[in-house]
PDB file of C-alpha atoms in Angstrom:
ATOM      1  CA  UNK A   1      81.945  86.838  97.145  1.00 91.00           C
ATOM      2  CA  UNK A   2      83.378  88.445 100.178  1.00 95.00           C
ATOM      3  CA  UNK A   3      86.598  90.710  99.417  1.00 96.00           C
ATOM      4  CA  UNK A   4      88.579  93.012 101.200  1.00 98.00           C
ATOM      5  CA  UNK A   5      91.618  95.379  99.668  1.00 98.00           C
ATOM      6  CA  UNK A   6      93.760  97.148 102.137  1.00 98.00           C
ATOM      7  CA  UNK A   7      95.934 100.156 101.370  1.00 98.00           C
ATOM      8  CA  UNK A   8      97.687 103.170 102.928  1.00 98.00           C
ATOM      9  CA  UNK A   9     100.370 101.311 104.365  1.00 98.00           C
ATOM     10  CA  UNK A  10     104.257 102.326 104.225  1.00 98.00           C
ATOM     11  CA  UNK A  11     107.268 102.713 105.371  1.00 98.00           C
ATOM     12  CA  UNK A  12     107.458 105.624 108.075  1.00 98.00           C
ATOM     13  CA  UNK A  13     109.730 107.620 111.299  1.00 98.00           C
ATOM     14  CA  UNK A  14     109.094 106.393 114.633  1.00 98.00           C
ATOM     15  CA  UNK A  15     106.530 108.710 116.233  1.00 98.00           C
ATOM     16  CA  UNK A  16     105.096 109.055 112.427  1.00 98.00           C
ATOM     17  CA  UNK A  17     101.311 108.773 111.457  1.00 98.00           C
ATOM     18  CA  UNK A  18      99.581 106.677 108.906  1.00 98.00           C
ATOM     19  CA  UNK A  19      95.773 106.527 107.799  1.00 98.00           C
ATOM     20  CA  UNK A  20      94.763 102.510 106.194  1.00 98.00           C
ATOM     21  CA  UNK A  21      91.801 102.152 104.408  1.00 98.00           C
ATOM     22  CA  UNK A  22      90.095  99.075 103.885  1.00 98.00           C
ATOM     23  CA  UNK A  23      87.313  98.783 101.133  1.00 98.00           C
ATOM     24  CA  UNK A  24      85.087  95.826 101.558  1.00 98.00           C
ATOM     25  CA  UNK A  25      82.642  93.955  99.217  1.00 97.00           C
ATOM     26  CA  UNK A  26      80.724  90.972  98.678  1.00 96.00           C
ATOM     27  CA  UNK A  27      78.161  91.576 101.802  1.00 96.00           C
ATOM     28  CA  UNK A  28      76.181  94.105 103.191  1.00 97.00           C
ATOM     29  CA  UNK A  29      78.618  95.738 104.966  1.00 97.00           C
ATOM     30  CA  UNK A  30      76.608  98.038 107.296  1.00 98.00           C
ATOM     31  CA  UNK A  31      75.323  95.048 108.957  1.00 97.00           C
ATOM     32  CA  UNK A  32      78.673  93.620 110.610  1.00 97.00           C
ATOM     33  CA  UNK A  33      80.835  94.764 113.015  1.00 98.00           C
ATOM     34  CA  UNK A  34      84.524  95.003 111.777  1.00 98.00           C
ATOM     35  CA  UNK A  35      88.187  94.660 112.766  1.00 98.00           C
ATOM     36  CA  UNK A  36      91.725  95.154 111.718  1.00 98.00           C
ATOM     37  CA  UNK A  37      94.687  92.641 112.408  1.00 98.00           C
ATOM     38  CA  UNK A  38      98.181  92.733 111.793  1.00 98.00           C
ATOM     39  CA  UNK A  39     100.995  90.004 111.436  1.00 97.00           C
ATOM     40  CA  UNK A  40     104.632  89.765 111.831  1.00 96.00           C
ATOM     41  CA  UNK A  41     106.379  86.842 110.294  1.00 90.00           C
ATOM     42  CA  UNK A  42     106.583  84.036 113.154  1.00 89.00           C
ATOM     43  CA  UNK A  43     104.079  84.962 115.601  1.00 92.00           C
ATOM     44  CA  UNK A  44     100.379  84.890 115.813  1.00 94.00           C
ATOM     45  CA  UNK A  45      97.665  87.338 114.199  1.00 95.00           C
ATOM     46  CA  UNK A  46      96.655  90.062 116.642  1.00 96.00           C
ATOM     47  CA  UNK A  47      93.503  91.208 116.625  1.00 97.00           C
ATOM     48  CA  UNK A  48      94.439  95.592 117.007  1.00 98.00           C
ATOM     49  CA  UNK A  49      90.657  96.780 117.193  1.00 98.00           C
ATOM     50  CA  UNK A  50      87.139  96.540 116.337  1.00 98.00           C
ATOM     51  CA  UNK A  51      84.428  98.842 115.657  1.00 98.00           C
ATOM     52  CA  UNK A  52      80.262  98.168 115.735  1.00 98.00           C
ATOM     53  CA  UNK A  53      77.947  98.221 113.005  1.00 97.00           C
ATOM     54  CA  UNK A  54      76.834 101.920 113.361  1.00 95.00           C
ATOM     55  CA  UNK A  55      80.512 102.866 114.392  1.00 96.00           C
ATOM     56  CA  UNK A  56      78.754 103.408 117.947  1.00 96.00           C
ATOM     57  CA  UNK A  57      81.052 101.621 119.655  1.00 98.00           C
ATOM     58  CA  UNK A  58      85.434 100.189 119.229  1.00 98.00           C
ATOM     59  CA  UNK A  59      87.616  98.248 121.126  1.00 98.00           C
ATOM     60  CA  UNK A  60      91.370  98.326 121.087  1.00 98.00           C
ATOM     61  CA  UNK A  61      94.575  96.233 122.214  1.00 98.00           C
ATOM     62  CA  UNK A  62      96.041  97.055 125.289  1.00 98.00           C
ATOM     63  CA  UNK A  63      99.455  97.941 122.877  1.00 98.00           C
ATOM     64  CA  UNK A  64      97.882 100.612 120.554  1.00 98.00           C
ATOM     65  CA  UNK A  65      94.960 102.430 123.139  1.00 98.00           C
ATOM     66  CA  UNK A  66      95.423 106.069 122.417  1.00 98.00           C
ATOM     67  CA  UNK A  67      97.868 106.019 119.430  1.00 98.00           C
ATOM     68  CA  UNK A  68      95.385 104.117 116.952  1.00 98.00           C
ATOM     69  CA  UNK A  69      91.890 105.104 115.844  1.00 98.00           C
ATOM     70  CA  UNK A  70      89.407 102.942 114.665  1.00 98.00           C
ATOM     71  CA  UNK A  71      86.303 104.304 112.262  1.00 98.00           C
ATOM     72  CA  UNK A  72      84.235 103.400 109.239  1.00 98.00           C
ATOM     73  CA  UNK A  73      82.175 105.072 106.355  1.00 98.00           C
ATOM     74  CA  UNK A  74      79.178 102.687 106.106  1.00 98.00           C
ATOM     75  CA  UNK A  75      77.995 104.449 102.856  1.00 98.00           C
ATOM     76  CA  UNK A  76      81.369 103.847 101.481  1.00 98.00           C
ATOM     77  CA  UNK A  77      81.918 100.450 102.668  1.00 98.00           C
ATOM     78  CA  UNK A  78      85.150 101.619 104.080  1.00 98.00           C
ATOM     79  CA  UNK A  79      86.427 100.640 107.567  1.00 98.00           C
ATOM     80  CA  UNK A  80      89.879 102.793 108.583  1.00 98.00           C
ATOM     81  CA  UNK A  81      92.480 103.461 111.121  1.00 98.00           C
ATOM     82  CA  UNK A  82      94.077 106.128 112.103  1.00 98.00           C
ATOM     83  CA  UNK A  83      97.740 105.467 113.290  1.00 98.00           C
ATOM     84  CA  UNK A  84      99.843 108.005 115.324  1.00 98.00           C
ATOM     85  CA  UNK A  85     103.114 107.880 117.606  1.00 98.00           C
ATOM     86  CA  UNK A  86     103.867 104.962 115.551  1.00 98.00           C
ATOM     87  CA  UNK A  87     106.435 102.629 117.231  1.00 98.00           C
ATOM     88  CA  UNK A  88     109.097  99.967 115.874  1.00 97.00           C
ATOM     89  CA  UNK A  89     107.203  96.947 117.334  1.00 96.00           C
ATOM     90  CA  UNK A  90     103.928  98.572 115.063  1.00 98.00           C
ATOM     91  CA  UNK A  91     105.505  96.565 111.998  1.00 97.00           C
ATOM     92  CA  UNK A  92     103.462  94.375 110.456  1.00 98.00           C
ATOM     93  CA  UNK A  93     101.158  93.699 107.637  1.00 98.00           C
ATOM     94  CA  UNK A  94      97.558  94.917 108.538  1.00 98.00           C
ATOM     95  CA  UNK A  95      94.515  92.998 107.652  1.00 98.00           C
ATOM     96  CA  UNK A  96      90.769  93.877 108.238  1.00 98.00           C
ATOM     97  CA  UNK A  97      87.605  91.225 108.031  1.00 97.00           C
ATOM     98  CA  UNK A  98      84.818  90.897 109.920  1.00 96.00           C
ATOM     99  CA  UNK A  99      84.841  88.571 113.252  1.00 88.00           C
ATOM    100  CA  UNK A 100      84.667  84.891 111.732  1.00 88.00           C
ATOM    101  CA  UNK A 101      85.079  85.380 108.605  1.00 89.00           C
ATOM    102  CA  UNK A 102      86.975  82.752 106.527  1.00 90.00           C
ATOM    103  CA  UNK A 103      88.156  85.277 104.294  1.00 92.00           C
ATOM    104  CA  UNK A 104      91.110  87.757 103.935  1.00 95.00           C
ATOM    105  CA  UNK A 105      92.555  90.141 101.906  1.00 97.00           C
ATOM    106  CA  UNK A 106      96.432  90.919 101.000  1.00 97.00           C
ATOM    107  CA  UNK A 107      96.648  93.183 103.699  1.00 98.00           C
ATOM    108  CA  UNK A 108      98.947  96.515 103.868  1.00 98.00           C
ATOM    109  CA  UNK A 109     102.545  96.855 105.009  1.00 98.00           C
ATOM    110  CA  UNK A 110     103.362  98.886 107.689  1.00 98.00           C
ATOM    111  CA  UNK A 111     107.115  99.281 108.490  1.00 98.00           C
ATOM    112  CA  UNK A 112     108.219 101.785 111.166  1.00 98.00           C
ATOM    113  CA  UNK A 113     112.015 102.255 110.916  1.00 96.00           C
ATOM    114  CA  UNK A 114     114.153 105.175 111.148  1.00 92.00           C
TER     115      UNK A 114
END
């Protein structure tokens, strides 16, 4: 069965850095593209970026192009992201799947609070 387990999250500074890592199992991982999504209580999922099978090629909200940093580890099953110059409206919990899926994980909080 398809499972992902998010971690890394916390509670940092404004203009802090954190690194999530998402470990994924239950398919063959290398064969997807994948994203990460975060939530604030009230509003809508976002969809933050994606990445390509081979990592050869990521997309990113308009909010988080040039602070965030999307990669993966395909012989680790492990998709990540790289968060600098973290802002307040960055809180959320962070979620990553693969487009379509029907599944999700717990996610990881990420509160940015000084």
């Amino acid at each position: 069965q398809v499972q992902f387990v998010e971690s890394g999250g916390g509670l940092v500074q404004p203009g802090g850095s954190l690194r999530l890592s998402c470990s994924a199992s239950g398919f063959t991982f290398s064969s997807y593209a994948m994203s990460w999504y975060r939530q604030t209580p009230g509003k809508e999922r976002e969809l933050v970026a994606s990445i390509s099978d081979t990592g050869g090629s990521t997309n990113y909200a308009d909010s988080v192009k040039g602070r965030f940093t999307i990669s993966r580890d395909n012989a680790k099953d492990t998709l990540y992201l790289q968060m600098n110059s973290l802002k307040a409206e960055d809180t959320a919990v962070y979620y990553c799947n693969k487009p379509w899926s029907v599944y999700w994980g717990q996610g990881t909080q990420v509160t940015v609070s000084s």
